[in-house]
Short mmCIF file of C-alpha atoms in Angstrom, two decimals:
data_model
loop_
_atom_site.label_atom_id
_atom_site.label_comp_id
_atom_site.label_asym_id
_atom_site.label_seq_id
_atom_site.Cartn_x
_atom_site.Cartn_y
_atom_site.Cartn_z
CA MET A 65 -32.97 4.36 48.91
CA VAL A 66 -30.78 4.59 45.88
CA LYS A 67 -29.88 8.11 44.81
CA LEU A 68 -30.08 9.26 41.19
CA LYS A 69 -26.47 10.29 41.40
CA ASP A 70 -25.44 6.84 42.37
CA ILE A 71 -27.49 5.34 39.48
CA LYS A 72 -25.80 7.61 36.95
CA TYR A 73 -22.40 6.76 38.48
CA GLN A 74 -23.07 2.99 38.16
CA SER A 75 -24.31 3.49 34.64
CA LEU A 76 -21.21 5.40 33.67
CA LYS A 77 -18.99 2.62 35.23
CA GLU A 78 -20.86 0.07 33.15
CA LYS A 79 -20.29 1.93 30.04
CA LEU A 80 -16.59 2.21 30.80
CA ARG A 81 -16.43 -1.50 31.19
CA ILE A 82 -17.73 -2.16 27.72
CA LYS A 83 -14.64 -3.38 25.77
CA SER A 84 -13.73 -2.68 22.24
CA PRO A 85 -14.30 -5.85 20.06
CA TRP A 86 -10.69 -5.32 18.75
CA ASP A 87 -9.50 -6.14 22.33
CA SER A 88 -11.02 -9.62 22.06
CA ILE A 89 -9.63 -10.11 18.46
CA ILE A 90 -6.12 -9.03 19.59
CA ILE A 91 -6.29 -11.27 22.69
CA PHE A 92 -7.48 -14.24 20.53
CA ILE A 93 -4.62 -13.78 17.94
CA LEU A 94 -2.04 -13.61 20.73
CA SER A 95 -3.54 -16.74 22.32
CA ILE A 96 -3.02 -18.57 19.02
CA LEU A 97 0.54 -17.26 18.57
CA PHE A 98 1.45 -18.38 22.15
CA THR A 99 -0.34 -21.75 21.73
CA ILE A 100 1.47 -22.97 18.64
CA PRO A 101 4.99 -23.40 20.17
CA VAL A 102 3.57 -24.64 23.47
CA PHE A 103 1.46 -27.19 21.52
CA ILE A 104 4.50 -28.38 19.68
CA ILE A 105 6.31 -29.07 22.97
CA ALA A 106 3.25 -30.78 24.49
CA HIS A 107 2.59 -32.82 21.38
CA GLN A 108 6.05 -34.33 21.35
CA LYS A 109 6.26 -34.80 25.13
CA LEU A 110 2.79 -36.21 25.95
CA ILE A 111 1.35 -39.61 25.17
CA ASP A 112 -0.34 -40.02 21.81
CA PHE A 113 -3.67 -41.77 22.45
CA ASN A 114 -4.13 -42.35 18.72
CA TRP A 115 -7.78 -41.21 18.83
CA PRO A 116 -9.59 -41.10 15.43
CA PHE A 117 -8.86 -37.93 13.34
CA GLN A 118 -6.18 -36.93 15.98
CA MET A 119 -9.02 -35.67 18.28
CA ASP A 120 -6.70 -35.84 21.35
CA ARG A 121 -4.41 -33.37 19.66
CA ILE A 122 -7.09 -31.15 18.52
CA LEU A 123 -8.54 -31.06 22.08
CA MET A 124 -5.14 -30.32 23.37
CA PHE A 125 -4.72 -27.41 20.99
CA ILE A 126 -8.11 -26.02 21.93
CA LEU A 127 -7.36 -26.42 25.76
CA ILE A 128 -3.99 -24.57 25.50
CA THR A 129 -5.48 -21.75 23.43
CA THR A 130 -8.47 -21.52 25.94
CA ILE A 131 -6.00 -21.27 28.95
CA PHE A 132 -3.92 -18.58 27.19
CA HIS A 133 -7.09 -16.73 26.21
CA PHE A 134 -8.35 -16.55 29.84
CA VAL A 135 -4.98 -15.57 31.24
CA LEU A 136 -4.48 -12.72 28.65
CA LYS A 137 -8.15 -11.68 29.11
CA ALA A 138 -7.70 -11.54 32.95
CA MET A 139 -4.63 -9.35 32.34
CA ARG A 140 -6.29 -7.48 29.54
CA ARG A 141 -4.81 -4.04 30.43
CA ILE A 142 -1.30 -5.21 31.05
CA THR A 143 -1.42 -7.26 27.85
CA LEU A 144 -2.52 -4.38 25.71
CA ILE A 145 -0.17 -1.93 27.23
CA SER A 146 2.80 -4.36 26.77
CA LEU A 147 1.63 -5.04 23.17
CA ILE A 148 1.67 -1.37 22.38
CA ILE A 149 5.08 -0.81 23.85
CA TYR A 150 6.31 -3.85 21.87
CA LEU A 151 4.77 -2.60 18.55
CA VAL A 152 6.35 0.87 19.13
CA THR A 153 9.81 -0.75 19.77
CA LEU A 154 9.41 -2.81 16.54
CA LEU A 155 8.32 0.21 14.54
CA TYR A 156 11.47 2.03 15.75
CA GLY A 157 13.63 -0.88 14.84
CA THR A 158 11.99 -1.20 11.36
CA VAL A 159 12.55 2.55 10.61
CA PHE A 160 16.06 2.84 11.91
CA GLY A 161 17.34 -0.57 10.71
CA GLY A 162 17.25 -2.53 13.96
CA TYR A 163 15.17 -5.44 15.09
CA GLY A 164 11.78 -4.92 13.45
CA PHE A 165 8.55 -6.48 12.16
CA VAL A 166 10.34 -8.46 9.52
CA SER A 167 12.84 -9.87 12.04
CA VAL A 168 10.08 -10.95 14.32
CA PHE A 169 8.22 -12.74 11.48
CA GLU A 170 11.41 -14.55 10.30
CA ASP A 171 12.36 -15.49 13.88
CA TYR A 172 8.92 -16.86 14.63
CA ARG A 173 8.59 -18.84 11.39
CA SER A 174 12.13 -20.29 11.75
CA MET A 175 11.54 -21.20 15.43
CA ILE A 176 8.25 -22.99 14.64
CA TYR A 177 9.76 -24.83 11.62
CA ALA A 178 12.79 -25.95 13.66
CA MET A 179 10.73 -26.97 16.69
CA SER A 180 8.72 -29.40 14.64
CA GLU A 181 11.99 -31.26 13.63
CA ASN A 182 13.75 -31.01 17.07
CA PRO A 183 13.48 -33.74 19.59
CA ASN A 184 13.79 -31.06 22.39
CA PRO A 185 11.73 -28.16 20.99
CA GLN A 186 11.64 -26.29 24.30
CA ASP A 187 15.37 -25.73 23.92
CA LEU A 188 14.73 -23.42 20.98
CA ILE A 189 12.50 -21.19 23.07
CA VAL A 190 15.08 -21.13 25.89
CA SER A 191 17.85 -20.17 23.47
CA LYS A 192 15.66 -17.26 22.12
CA LEU A 193 15.14 -16.05 25.60
CA LEU A 194 18.67 -16.45 27.01
CA PRO A 195 20.79 -13.34 26.94
CA PHE A 196 23.53 -13.10 24.24
CA PRO A 197 25.30 -9.87 23.26
CA ASN A 198 24.16 -8.50 19.91
CA LYS A 199 22.06 -11.73 19.43
CA TYR A 200 19.82 -10.51 16.56
CA LYS A 201 22.68 -8.63 14.77
CA ILE A 202 24.70 -11.80 14.90
CA ILE A 203 21.96 -14.03 13.62
CA LYS A 204 21.37 -11.67 10.84
CA ALA A 205 25.14 -11.55 10.00
CA VAL A 206 25.42 -15.30 9.83
CA GLU A 207 24.60 -15.34 6.03
CA TYR A 208 24.96 -19.06 5.53
CA ASP A 209 22.58 -18.96 2.51
CA ASN A 210 24.60 -16.45 0.62
CA PRO A 211 26.23 -18.08 -2.51
CA LYS A 212 29.55 -16.28 -1.84
CA ILE A 213 29.87 -17.84 1.54
CA ARG A 214 28.90 -21.39 0.32
CA ASN A 215 31.34 -21.02 -2.49
CA PHE A 216 34.13 -20.14 -0.15
CA ALA A 217 33.38 -23.17 1.96
CA ILE A 218 33.16 -25.39 -1.03
CA ARG A 219 36.59 -24.20 -2.22
CA ALA A 220 37.99 -25.15 1.18
CA THR A 221 36.58 -28.59 1.09
CA SER A 222 38.28 -29.04 -2.33
CA LYS A 223 41.61 -27.81 -0.96
CA TYR A 224 41.92 -30.02 2.17
CA PHE A 225 41.27 -33.57 3.28
CA LYS A 226 39.90 -34.91 -0.06
CA LYS A 227 41.95 -38.07 0.23
CA VAL A 228 40.74 -39.03 3.61
CA LYS A 229 38.58 -42.25 3.14
CA GLY A 230 36.64 -44.63 5.38
CA TYR A 231 34.80 -42.09 7.54
CA ASN A 232 31.51 -41.74 5.69
CA GLU A 233 29.61 -41.14 8.95
CA TYR A 234 31.78 -38.10 9.59
CA PHE A 235 32.04 -36.82 5.98
CA THR A 236 30.37 -33.44 6.80
CA LEU A 237 32.46 -32.88 9.82
CA ILE A 238 35.66 -33.57 7.90
CA GLN A 239 34.55 -30.93 5.39
CA CYS A 240 33.75 -28.48 8.12
CA PHE A 241 37.26 -29.14 9.53
CA ALA A 242 38.64 -28.20 6.05
CA VAL A 243 36.75 -24.88 6.38
CA PHE A 244 38.20 -24.46 9.87
CA LYS A 245 41.74 -24.99 8.40
CA GLU A 246 41.22 -22.52 5.64
CA ILE A 247 39.88 -19.77 7.88
CA ASN A 248 42.23 -20.21 10.92
CA THR A 249 45.25 -20.56 8.72
CA ASN A 250 44.63 -17.18 7.01
CA TRP A 251 42.80 -15.26 9.81
CA ASN A 252 44.03 -11.72 10.56
CA TYR A 253 42.90 -10.28 13.85
CA VAL A 254 41.74 -6.72 13.62
CA SER A 255 40.16 -4.87 16.52
CA ASP A 256 36.80 -2.95 16.38
CA PRO A 257 36.73 0.82 16.25
CA LYS A 258 37.48 2.26 19.73
CA GLY A 259 34.38 2.46 21.92
CA ARG A 260 32.13 0.54 19.44
CA ASP A 261 31.23 -3.08 19.01
CA TYR A 262 31.09 -3.53 15.24
CA ILE A 263 29.36 -6.64 14.03
CA ALA A 264 30.54 -7.59 10.55
CA LYS A 265 28.30 -9.68 8.25
CA ALA A 266 29.89 -12.85 6.99
CA THR A 267 30.14 -11.32 3.39
CA GLU A 268 31.90 -8.33 4.87
CA THR A 269 34.54 -10.54 6.45
CA LEU A 270 35.02 -12.83 3.28
CA PRO A 271 37.32 -10.58 1.26
CA TYR A 272 40.06 -10.10 3.75
CA LEU A 273 39.41 -12.84 6.34
CA SER A 274 39.98 -10.21 9.08
CA GLY A 275 38.23 -8.91 12.11
CA ASP A 276 37.88 -9.56 15.85
CA CYS A 277 36.47 -12.51 17.71
CA ASP A 278 32.84 -12.08 16.93
CA ASP A 279 33.59 -11.47 13.19
CA HIS A 280 35.60 -14.75 13.11
CA SER A 281 32.71 -16.54 14.99
CA ILE A 282 30.05 -15.21 12.62
CA PHE A 283 32.16 -16.10 9.44
CA MET A 284 33.06 -19.56 10.75
CA ALA A 285 29.44 -20.36 11.76
CA ALA A 286 28.16 -19.09 8.34
CA CYS A 287 30.63 -21.31 6.34
CA ILE A 288 30.01 -24.41 8.50
CA LYS A 289 26.20 -24.12 8.29
CA SER A 290 26.38 -23.44 4.52
CA ILE A 291 27.63 -27.03 4.12
CA GLY A 292 25.55 -28.73 6.51
CA GLY A 293 27.47 -28.45 9.88
CA ILE A 294 25.75 -27.40 13.04
CA PRO A 295 27.63 -24.49 14.70
CA ARG A 296 26.93 -22.49 17.95
CA LEU A 297 28.58 -19.43 19.46
CA ILE A 298 29.81 -19.23 22.98
CA HIS A 299 29.81 -16.00 24.93
CA THR A 300 32.42 -15.73 27.70
CA LYS A 301 33.61 -12.65 29.58
CA GLY A 302 34.84 -10.30 26.81
CA HIS A 303 34.99 -12.97 24.12
CA ILE A 304 32.85 -14.94 21.62
CA TYR A 305 34.03 -18.11 19.88
CA PRO A 306 32.48 -20.81 17.68
CA GLU A 307 31.96 -24.54 18.43
CA ILE A 308 30.69 -27.31 16.12
CA TYR A 309 28.38 -30.26 17.12
CA ILE A 310 30.23 -33.50 16.57
CA GLY A 311 27.74 -36.07 18.07
CA ASP A 312 26.22 -37.20 21.31
CA LYS A 313 28.00 -40.54 21.93
CA LYS A 314 31.39 -41.36 23.36
CA SER A 315 32.14 -43.28 20.17
CA ASP A 316 31.65 -39.98 18.19
CA LEU A 317 34.22 -38.19 20.41
CA GLU A 318 36.67 -41.06 20.14
CA ALA A 319 36.38 -41.20 16.32
CA ILE A 320 36.77 -37.44 16.00
CA ASN A 321 39.75 -37.50 18.38
CA TYR A 322 41.44 -40.13 16.21
CA LEU A 323 40.55 -38.33 12.92
CA ILE A 324 42.05 -35.02 14.19
CA LYS A 325 45.17 -36.44 15.66
CA LYS A 326 46.04 -39.20 13.05
CA GLU A 327 44.50 -38.08 9.90
CA LEU A 328 43.64 -34.31 9.66
CA PHE A 329 45.90 -32.37 12.10
CA PRO A 330 48.69 -34.71 13.25
CA GLN A 331 51.37 -32.02 13.55
CA GLU A 332 49.19 -29.34 15.03
CA SER A 333 47.51 -31.64 17.67
CA LYS A 334 50.67 -33.59 18.58
CA GLY A 335 50.83 -34.25 22.26
CA GLN A 336 47.58 -32.18 22.78
CA VAL A 337 44.04 -33.01 23.91
CA LEU A 338 40.69 -31.96 22.44
CA HIS A 339 38.76 -29.26 24.18
CA TYR A 340 35.03 -29.58 24.01
CA HIS A 341 31.74 -29.02 26.01
CA ILE A 342 28.97 -31.47 26.57
CA ASP A 343 25.59 -29.54 27.00
CA GLU A 344 22.60 -30.47 29.10
CA ARG A 345 21.26 -32.72 26.26
CA GLY A 346 24.44 -34.76 26.07
CA LYS A 347 25.48 -33.13 22.77
CA ILE A 348 29.28 -32.71 22.28
CA TRP A 349 30.54 -29.30 20.95
CA LEU A 350 34.19 -28.90 19.78
CA ASN A 351 36.04 -25.66 20.15
CA LEU A 352 36.87 -23.84 16.88
CA ASP A 353 38.24 -20.55 18.22
CA TYR A 354 40.58 -18.38 16.07
CA THR A 355 43.45 -19.09 18.54
CA ALA A 356 43.12 -22.84 17.99
CA HIS A 357 45.60 -24.48 15.49
CA TYR A 358 43.35 -27.64 15.28
CA PRO A 359 39.70 -28.31 15.93
CA GLY A 360 39.38 -28.78 19.72
CA GLY A 361 42.38 -26.51 20.49
CA PRO A 362 42.59 -24.79 23.91
CA PHE A 363 39.98 -22.56 25.22
CA MET A 364 40.80 -18.89 25.85
CA ASN A 365 38.07 -18.79 28.59
CA GLU A 366 36.10 -21.84 29.76
CA GLU A 367 33.40 -19.86 31.63
CA ILE A 368 30.24 -20.02 29.57
CA LEU A 369 27.95 -16.90 30.01
CA GLY A 370 25.60 -17.76 27.01
CA ALA A 371 25.36 -20.03 24.02
CA LEU A 372 23.63 -19.42 20.60
CA THR A 373 22.99 -22.48 18.57
CA LEU A 374 22.60 -21.87 14.88
CA ASP A 375 20.88 -25.01 13.62
#
């Protein structure tokens, strides 16, 4: 015989199980946000059946969304608690000038846009998740779209290598090497305040061309990106330095090697070799550290702890 007390207890438990409609709305929105980047990866990697009205892709999007929805719903409590902690963290960043809501929006938007044009879109997600010291401060400091930064880079291209002809395929790289020459010829190394890692924006570095390794890397990356080059930053133990993407074929490396040694930096590179990295996708990245007198100069430290591509 069921006791009245048990009935009341069961009724109370049922009431407590009733979820707020906002929970379902939040989980649905999160499912969509998670689905979009995963769908882009799946869309590019899986076979296109060419169904009418792209129904295969529509069904794929619905399936991925459904999977995320059920997973997040099954982990409802953890999901909502994690979301609250995340929102509080972003609120703190927004109020005190750190990584906040605007940064999240810009990062998500730029990631989705870049993924749609990237043959390996999953690499962008991995790069966002990999640890890199002061990652978001550095990304924000690379002010490649600032007119002052672009004007500096343009002046460098007008100053060096204008007479080099016959390398139209590497025209942008030659201009980026002109930027390298202007920066590294005039760079003045200045340490950060003691006990503090100061991240200078590119526009802060511009007037004096001075700073430490991360300031040089940020400024170099900003200038190169402002004229169409693809830079990345490498984190090693106690050091950060810039590299530039030169191609993904042996012929690209051979052509750049000839250009640097015979046309652009013959004196600086005499008797030297080019120092570069080849990543997991076969992309070739040339060293542009402030200690190098020519593109591809010697590394200070070859052990890579993290890479931040700024394409």
